[in-house]
Short mmCIF file of N, CA and C in Angstrom, two decimals:
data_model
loop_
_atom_site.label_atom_id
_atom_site.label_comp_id
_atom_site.label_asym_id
_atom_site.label_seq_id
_atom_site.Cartn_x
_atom_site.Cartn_y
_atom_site.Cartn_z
N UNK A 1 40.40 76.48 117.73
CA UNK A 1 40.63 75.06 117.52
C UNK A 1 42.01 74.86 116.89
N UNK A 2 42.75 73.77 117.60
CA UNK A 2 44.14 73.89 116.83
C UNK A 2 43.71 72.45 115.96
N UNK A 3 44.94 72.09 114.68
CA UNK A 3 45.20 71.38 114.49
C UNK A 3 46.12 70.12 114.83
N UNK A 4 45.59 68.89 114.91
CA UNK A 4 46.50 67.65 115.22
C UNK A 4 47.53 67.97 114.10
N UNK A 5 48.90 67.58 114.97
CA UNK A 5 50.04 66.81 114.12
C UNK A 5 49.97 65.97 114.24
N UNK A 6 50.14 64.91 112.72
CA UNK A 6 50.18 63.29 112.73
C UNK A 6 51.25 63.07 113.63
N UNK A 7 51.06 61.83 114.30
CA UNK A 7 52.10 61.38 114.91
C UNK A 7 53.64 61.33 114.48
N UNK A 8 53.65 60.59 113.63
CA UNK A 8 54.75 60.33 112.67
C UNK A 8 54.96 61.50 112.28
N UNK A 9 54.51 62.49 111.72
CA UNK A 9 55.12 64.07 111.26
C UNK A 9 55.74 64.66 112.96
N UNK A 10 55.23 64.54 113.70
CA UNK A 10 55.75 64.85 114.65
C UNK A 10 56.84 64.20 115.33
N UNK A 11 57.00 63.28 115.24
CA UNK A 11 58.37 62.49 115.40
C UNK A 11 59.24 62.55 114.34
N UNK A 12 59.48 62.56 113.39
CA UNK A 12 60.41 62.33 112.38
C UNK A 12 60.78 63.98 112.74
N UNK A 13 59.91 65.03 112.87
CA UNK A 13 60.43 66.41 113.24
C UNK A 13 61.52 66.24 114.90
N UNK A 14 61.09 65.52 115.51
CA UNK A 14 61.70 65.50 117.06
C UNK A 14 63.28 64.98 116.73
N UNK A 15 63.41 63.90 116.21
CA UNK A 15 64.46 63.60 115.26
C UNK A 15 65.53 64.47 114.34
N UNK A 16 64.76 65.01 113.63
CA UNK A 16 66.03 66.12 113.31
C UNK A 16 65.83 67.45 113.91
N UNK A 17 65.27 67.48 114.94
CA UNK A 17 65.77 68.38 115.98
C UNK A 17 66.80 68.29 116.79
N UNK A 18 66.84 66.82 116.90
CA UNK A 18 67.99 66.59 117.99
C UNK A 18 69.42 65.67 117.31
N UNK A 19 69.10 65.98 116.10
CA UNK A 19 70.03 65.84 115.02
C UNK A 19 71.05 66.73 114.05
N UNK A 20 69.99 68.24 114.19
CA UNK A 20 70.83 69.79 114.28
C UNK A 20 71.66 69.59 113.98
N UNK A 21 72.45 69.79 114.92
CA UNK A 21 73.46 69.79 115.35
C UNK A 21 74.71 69.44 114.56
N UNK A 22 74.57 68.03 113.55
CA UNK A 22 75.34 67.51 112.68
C UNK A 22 75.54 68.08 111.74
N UNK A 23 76.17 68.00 111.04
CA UNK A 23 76.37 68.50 109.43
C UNK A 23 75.20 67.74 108.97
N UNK A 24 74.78 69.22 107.85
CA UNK A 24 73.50 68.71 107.23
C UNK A 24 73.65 66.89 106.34
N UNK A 25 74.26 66.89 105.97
CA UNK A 25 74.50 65.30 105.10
C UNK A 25 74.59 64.53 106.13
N UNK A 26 75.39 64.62 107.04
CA UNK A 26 75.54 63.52 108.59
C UNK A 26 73.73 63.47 109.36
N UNK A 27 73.06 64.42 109.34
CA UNK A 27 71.98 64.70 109.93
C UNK A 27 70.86 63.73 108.87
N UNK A 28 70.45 64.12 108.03
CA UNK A 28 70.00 63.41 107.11
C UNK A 28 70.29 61.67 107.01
N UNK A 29 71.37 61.62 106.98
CA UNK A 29 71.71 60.03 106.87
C UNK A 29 71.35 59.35 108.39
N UNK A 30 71.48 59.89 109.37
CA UNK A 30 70.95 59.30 110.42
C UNK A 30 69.51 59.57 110.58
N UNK A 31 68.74 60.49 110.27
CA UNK A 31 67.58 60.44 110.08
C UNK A 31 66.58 59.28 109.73
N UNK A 32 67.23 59.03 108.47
CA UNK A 32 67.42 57.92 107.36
C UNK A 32 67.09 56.63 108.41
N UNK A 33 68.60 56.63 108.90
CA UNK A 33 68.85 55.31 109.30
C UNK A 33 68.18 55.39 110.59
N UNK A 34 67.77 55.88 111.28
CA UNK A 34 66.89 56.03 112.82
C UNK A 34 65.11 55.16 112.24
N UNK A 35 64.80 56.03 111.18
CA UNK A 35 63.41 55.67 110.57
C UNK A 35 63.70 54.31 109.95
N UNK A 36 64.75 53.62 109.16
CA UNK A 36 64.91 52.53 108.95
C UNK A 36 65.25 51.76 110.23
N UNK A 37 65.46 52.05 110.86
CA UNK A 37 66.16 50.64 111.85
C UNK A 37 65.17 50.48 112.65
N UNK A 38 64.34 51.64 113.26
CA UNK A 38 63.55 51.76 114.25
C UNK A 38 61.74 51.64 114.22
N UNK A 39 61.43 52.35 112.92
CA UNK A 39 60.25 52.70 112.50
C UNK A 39 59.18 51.30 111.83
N UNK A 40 58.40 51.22 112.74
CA UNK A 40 57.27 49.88 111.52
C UNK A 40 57.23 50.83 110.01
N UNK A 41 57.08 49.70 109.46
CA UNK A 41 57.02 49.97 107.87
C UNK A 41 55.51 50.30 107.70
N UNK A 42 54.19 50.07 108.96
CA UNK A 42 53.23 51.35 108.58
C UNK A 42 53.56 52.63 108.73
N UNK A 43 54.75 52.80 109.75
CA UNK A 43 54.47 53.89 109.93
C UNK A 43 55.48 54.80 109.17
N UNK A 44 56.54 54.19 108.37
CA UNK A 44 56.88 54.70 107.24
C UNK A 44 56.13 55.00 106.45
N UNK A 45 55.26 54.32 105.93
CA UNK A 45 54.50 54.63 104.59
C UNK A 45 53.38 55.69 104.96
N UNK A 46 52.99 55.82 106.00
CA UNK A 46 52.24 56.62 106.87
C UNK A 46 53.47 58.26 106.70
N UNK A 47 54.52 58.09 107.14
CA UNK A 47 55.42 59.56 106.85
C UNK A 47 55.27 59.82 105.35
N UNK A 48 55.63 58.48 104.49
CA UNK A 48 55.56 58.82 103.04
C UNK A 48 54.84 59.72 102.38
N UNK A 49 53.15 59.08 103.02
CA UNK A 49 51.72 59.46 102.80
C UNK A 49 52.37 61.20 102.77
N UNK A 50 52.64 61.23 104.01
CA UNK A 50 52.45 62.89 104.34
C UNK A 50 53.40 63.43 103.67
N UNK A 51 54.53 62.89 103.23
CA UNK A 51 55.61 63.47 102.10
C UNK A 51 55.06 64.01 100.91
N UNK A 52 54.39 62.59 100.28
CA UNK A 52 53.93 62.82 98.81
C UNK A 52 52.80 63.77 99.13
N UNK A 53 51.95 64.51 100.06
CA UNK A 53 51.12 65.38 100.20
C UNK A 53 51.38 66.23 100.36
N UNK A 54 52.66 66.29 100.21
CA UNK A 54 53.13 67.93 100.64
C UNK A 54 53.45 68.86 101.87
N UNK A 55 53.43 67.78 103.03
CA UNK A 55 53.28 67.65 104.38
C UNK A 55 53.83 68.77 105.33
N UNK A 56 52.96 69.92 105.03
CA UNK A 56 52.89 71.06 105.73
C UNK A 56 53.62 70.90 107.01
N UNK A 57 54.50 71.61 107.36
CA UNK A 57 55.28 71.55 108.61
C UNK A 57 56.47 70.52 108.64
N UNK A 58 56.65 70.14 107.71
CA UNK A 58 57.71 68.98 107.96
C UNK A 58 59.13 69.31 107.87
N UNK A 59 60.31 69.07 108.49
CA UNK A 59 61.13 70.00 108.76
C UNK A 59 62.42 68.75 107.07
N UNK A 60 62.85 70.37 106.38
CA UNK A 60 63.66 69.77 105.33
C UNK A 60 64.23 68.61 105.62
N UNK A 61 64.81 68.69 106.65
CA UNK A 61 65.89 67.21 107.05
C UNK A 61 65.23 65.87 107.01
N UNK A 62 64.41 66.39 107.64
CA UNK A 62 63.13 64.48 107.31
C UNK A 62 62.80 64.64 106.06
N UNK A 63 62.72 65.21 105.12
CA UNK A 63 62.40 65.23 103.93
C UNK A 63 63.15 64.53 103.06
N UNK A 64 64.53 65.48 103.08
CA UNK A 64 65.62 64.86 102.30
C UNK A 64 65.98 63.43 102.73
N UNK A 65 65.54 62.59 104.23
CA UNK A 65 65.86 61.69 104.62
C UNK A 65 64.64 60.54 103.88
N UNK A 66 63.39 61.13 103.86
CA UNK A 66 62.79 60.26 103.49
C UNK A 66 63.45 60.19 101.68
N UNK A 67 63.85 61.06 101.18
CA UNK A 67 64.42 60.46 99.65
C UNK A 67 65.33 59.45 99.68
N UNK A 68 66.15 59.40 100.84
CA UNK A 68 66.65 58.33 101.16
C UNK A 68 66.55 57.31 101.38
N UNK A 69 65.74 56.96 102.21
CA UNK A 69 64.76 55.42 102.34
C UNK A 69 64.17 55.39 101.01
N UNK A 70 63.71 55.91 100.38
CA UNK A 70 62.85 54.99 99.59
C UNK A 70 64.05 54.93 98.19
#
């Protein structure tokens, strides 16, 4: 039996995958700003959720991005 990835953990990961590429500070800030410009504010607080839980699998860059939004 595998486990589901939340949606949102799985996107915010697809995101700085294809964000690599940048310098880590450039990567992060668009992260940032992709989840702000783009993202419903459930489904921010929904990534949050999985932040403040400690959110197994979540790749550093969405991490450091979510310190950013909030």
């Amino acid at each position: 039996m595998t486990a589901t990835v939340p949606s949102e953990l799985r996107m915010a990961n697809d995101i700085a995958a294809n964000l690599r590429h940048l310098p880590e500070q450039e990567a992060v800030e668009a992260i940032a700003g992709h989840i702000g410009r783009f993202w419903d504010p459930r489904m921010r607080a929904r990534l949050y959720a999985f932040t403040d839980a400690g959110a197994e699998g979540l790749d550093p860059l969405v991490a450091d991005a979510v310190k950013l939004l909030r």
